[in-house]
PDB file of C-alpha atoms in Angstrom:
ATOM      1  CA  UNK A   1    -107.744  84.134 -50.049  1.00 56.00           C
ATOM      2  CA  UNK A   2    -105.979  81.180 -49.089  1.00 58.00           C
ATOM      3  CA  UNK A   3    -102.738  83.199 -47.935  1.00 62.00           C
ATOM      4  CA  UNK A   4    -104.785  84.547 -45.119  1.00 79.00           C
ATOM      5  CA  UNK A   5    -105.596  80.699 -43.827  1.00 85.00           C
ATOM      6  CA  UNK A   6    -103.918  78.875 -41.184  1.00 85.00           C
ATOM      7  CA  UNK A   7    -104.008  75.089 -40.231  1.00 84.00           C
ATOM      8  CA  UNK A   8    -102.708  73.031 -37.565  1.00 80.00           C
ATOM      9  CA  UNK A   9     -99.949  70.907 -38.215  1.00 80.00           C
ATOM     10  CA  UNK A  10     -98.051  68.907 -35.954  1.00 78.00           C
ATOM     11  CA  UNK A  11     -99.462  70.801 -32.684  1.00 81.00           C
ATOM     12  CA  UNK A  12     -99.477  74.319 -33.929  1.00 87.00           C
ATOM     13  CA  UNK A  13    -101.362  76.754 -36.521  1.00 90.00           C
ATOM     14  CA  UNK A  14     -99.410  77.662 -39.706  1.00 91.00           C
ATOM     15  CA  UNK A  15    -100.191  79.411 -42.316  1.00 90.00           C
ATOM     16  CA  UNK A  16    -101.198  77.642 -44.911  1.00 86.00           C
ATOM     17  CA  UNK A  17     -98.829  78.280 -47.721  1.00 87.00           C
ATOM     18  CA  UNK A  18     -96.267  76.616 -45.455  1.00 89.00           C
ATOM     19  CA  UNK A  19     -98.185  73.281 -44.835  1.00 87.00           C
ATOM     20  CA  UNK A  20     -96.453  70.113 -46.524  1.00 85.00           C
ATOM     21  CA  UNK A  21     -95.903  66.780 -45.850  1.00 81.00           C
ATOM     22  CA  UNK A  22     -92.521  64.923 -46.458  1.00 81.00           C
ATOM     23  CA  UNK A  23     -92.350  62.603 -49.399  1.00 82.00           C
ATOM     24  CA  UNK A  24     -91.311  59.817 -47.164  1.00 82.00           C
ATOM     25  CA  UNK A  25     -94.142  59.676 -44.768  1.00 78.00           C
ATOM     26  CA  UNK A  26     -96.208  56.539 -45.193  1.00 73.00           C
ATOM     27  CA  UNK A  27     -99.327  58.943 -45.825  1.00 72.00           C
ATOM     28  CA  UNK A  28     -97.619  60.161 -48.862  1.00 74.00           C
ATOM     29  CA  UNK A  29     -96.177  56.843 -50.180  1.00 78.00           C
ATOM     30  CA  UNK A  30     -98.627  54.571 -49.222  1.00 78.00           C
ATOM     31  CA  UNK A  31    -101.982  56.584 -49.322  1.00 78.00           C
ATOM     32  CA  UNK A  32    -102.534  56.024 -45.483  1.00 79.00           C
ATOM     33  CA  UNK A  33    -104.461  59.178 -44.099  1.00 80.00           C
ATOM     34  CA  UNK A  34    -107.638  60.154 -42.210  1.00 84.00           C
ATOM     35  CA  UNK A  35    -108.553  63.794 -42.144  1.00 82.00           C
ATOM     36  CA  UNK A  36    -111.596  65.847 -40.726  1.00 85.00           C
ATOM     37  CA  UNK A  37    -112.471  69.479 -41.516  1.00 86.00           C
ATOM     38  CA  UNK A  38    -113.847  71.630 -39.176  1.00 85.00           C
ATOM     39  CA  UNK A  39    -116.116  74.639 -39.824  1.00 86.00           C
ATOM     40  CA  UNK A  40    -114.810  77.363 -36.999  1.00 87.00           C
ATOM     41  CA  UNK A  41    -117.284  80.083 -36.188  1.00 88.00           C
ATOM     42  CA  UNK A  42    -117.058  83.608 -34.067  1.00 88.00           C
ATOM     43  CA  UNK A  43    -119.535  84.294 -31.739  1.00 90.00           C
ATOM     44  CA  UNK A  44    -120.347  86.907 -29.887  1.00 90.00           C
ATOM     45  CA  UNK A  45    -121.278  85.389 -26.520  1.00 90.00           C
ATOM     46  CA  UNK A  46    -118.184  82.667 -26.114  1.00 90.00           C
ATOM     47  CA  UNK A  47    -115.847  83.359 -28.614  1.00 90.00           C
ATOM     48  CA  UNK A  48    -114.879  81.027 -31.512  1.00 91.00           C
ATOM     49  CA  UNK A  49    -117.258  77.617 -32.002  1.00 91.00           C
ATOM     50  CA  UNK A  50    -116.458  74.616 -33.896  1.00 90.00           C
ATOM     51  CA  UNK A  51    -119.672  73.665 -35.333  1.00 88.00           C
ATOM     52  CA  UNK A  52    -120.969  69.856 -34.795  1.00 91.00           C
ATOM     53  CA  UNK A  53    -117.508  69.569 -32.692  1.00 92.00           C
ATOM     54  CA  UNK A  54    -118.867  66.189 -31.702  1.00 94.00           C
ATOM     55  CA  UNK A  55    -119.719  64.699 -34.568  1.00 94.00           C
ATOM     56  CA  UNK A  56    -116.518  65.828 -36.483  1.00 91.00           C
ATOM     57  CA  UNK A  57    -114.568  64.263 -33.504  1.00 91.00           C
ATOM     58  CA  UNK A  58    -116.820  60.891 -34.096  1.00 93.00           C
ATOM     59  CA  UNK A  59    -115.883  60.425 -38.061  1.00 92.00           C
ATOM     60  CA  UNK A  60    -112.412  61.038 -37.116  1.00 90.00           C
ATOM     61  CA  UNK A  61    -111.806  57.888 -34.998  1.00 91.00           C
ATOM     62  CA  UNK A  62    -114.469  55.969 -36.894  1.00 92.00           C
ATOM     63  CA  UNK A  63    -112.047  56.725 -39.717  1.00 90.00           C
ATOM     64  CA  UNK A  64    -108.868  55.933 -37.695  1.00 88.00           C
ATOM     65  CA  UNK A  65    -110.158  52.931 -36.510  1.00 89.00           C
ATOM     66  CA  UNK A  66    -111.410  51.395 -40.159  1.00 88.00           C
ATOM     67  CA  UNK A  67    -107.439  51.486 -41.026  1.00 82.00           C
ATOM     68  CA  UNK A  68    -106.543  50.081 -37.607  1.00 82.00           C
ATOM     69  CA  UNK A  69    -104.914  53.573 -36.523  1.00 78.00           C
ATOM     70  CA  UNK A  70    -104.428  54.521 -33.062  1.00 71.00           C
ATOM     71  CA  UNK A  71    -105.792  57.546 -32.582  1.00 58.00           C
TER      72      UNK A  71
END
């Protein structure tokens, strides 16, 4: 269900009923945004895995940098 998810906003994990972004932001009123979704994975040797990590983290600043964002 998607009461049981959580997703990082602003440098933490919330859950995700509580997500939201202000109406003023210039994502919001201007249709600015980048975003990436990650597939996270528990294994049993190391723990939690972000599949393709690298690649995810590749699209994300090809994206920034398309819309001249700093990332």
């Amino acid at each position: 269900m998607l009461s049981d998810r959580r997703v990082f906003v602003n440098g933490e994990f919330i859950a995700w009923d509580q997500a939201c972004i202000h109406m003023m932001s210039h994502s919001f009123s201007r249709g600015a945004a980048i975003f990436e979704v990650l597939s996270v994975h528990d294994t049993e040797d190391t723990g939690p895995c972000v599949f393709r990590l690298d690649a995810h983290v590749q699209r994300l600043f090809c994206s920034a940098a398309a819309l001249d964002m700093v990332p």
